[in-house]
mmCIF file of C-alpha atoms in Angstrom:
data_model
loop_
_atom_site.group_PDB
_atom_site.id
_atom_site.type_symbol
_atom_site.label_atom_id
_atom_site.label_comp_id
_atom_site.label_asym_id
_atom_site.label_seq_id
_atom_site.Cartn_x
_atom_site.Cartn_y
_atom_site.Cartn_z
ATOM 1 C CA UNK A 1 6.667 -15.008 13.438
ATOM 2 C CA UNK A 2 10.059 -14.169 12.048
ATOM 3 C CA UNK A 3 11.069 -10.702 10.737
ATOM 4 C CA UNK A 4 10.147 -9.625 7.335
ATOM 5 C CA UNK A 5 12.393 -7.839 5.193
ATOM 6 C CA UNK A 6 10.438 -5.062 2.877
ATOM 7 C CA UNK A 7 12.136 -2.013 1.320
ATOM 8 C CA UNK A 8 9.429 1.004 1.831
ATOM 9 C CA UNK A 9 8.108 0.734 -1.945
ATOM 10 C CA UNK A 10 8.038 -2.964 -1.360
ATOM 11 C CA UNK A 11 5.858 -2.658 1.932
ATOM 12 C CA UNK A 12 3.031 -0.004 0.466
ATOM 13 C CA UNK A 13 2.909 -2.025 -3.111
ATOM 14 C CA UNK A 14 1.998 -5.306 -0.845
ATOM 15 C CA UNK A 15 -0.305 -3.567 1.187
ATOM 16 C CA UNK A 16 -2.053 -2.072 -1.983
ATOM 17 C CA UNK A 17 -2.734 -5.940 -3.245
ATOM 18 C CA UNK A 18 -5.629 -6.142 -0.890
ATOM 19 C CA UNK A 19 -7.318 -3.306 -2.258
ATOM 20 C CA UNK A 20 -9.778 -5.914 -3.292
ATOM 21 C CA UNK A 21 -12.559 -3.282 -4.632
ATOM 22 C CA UNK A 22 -9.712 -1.430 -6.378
ATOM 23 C CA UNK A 23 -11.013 2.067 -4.883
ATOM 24 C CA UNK A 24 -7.540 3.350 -3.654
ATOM 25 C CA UNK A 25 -7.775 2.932 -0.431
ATOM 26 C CA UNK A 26 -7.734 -0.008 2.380
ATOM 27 C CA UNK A 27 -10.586 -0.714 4.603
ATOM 28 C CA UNK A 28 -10.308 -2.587 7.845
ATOM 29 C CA UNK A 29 -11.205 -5.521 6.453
ATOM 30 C CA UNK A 30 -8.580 -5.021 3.887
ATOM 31 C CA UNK A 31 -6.144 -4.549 5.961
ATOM 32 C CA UNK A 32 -6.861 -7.399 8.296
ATOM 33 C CA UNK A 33 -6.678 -9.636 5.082
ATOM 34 C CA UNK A 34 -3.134 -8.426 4.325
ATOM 35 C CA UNK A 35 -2.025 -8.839 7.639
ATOM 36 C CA UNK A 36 -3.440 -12.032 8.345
ATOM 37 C CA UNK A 37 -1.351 -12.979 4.897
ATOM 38 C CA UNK A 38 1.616 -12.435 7.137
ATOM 39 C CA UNK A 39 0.459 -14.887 9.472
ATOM 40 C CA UNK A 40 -0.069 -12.043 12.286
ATOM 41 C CA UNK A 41 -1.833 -12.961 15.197
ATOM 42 C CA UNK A 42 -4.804 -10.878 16.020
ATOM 43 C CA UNK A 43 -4.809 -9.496 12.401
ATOM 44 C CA UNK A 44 -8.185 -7.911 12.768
ATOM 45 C CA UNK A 45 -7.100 -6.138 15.897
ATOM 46 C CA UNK A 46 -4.289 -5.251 14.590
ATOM 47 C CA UNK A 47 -5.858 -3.752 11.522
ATOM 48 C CA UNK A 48 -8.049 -1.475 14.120
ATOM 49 C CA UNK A 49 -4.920 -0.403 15.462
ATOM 50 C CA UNK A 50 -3.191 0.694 12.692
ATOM 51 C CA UNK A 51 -6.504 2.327 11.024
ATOM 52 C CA UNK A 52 -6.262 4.601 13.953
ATOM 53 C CA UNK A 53 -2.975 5.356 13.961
ATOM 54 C CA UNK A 54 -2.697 6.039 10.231
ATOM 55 C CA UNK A 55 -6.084 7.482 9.292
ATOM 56 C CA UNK A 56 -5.723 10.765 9.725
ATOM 57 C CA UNK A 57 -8.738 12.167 8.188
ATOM 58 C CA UNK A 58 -11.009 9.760 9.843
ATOM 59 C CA UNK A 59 -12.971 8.499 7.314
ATOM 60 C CA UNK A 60 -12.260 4.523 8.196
ATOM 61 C CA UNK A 61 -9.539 4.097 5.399
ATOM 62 C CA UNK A 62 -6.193 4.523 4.429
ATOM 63 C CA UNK A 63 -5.858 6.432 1.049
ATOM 64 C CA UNK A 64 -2.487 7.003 -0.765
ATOM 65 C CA UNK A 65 -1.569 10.109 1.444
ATOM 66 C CA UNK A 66 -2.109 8.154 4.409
ATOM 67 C CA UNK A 67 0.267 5.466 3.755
ATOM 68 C CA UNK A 68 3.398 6.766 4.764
ATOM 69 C CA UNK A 69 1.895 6.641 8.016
ATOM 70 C CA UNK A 70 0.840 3.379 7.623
ATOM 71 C CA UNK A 71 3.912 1.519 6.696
ATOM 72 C CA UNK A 72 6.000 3.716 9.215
ATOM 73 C CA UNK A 73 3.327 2.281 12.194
ATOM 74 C CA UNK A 74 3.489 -1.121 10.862
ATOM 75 C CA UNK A 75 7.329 -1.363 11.069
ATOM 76 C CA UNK A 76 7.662 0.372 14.554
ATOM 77 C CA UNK A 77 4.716 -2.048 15.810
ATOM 78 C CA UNK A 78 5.191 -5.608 14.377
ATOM 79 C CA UNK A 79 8.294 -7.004 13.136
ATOM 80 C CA UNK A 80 8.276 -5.434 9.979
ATOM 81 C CA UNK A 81 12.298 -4.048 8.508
ATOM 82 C CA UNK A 82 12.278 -1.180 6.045
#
């Protein structure tokens, strides 16, 4: 997979996309969707990964607050440029 090129704004408004039930927050499933977009291997691992990382109140989502954290995991881990 080649690098992808996303200013900060750009990476959390793709991410929101695939809040599919338009709660305002990303579920695992979610979130493997929207990486497997990007053609990631292992998307639904990767999705676990990040959920831990980035969920910080532990309730198995990723709400507005928590995505700062999300999108600065997701650069640091896979080849994402911000």
């Amino acid at each position: 997979m080649k690098a992808v090129t996303m200013t900060k704004e750009e990476h959390k408004d793709f991410l929101k996309r695939f809040d599919k039930d338009g709660d305002g927050r990303l579920s695992r499933k979610e979130l493997t969707e929207a990486f497997r977009s990007l053609g990631l291997n292992f998307s639904w691992w990767r999705a676990w990964r990040a959920l831990r990382h980035a969920d910080k109140n532990h309730d198995g989502y990723i709400s507005e607050e928590e995505m700062d954290e999300l999108v600065k995991y997701s650069t640091k881990k896979w080849r994402f440029t911000v």
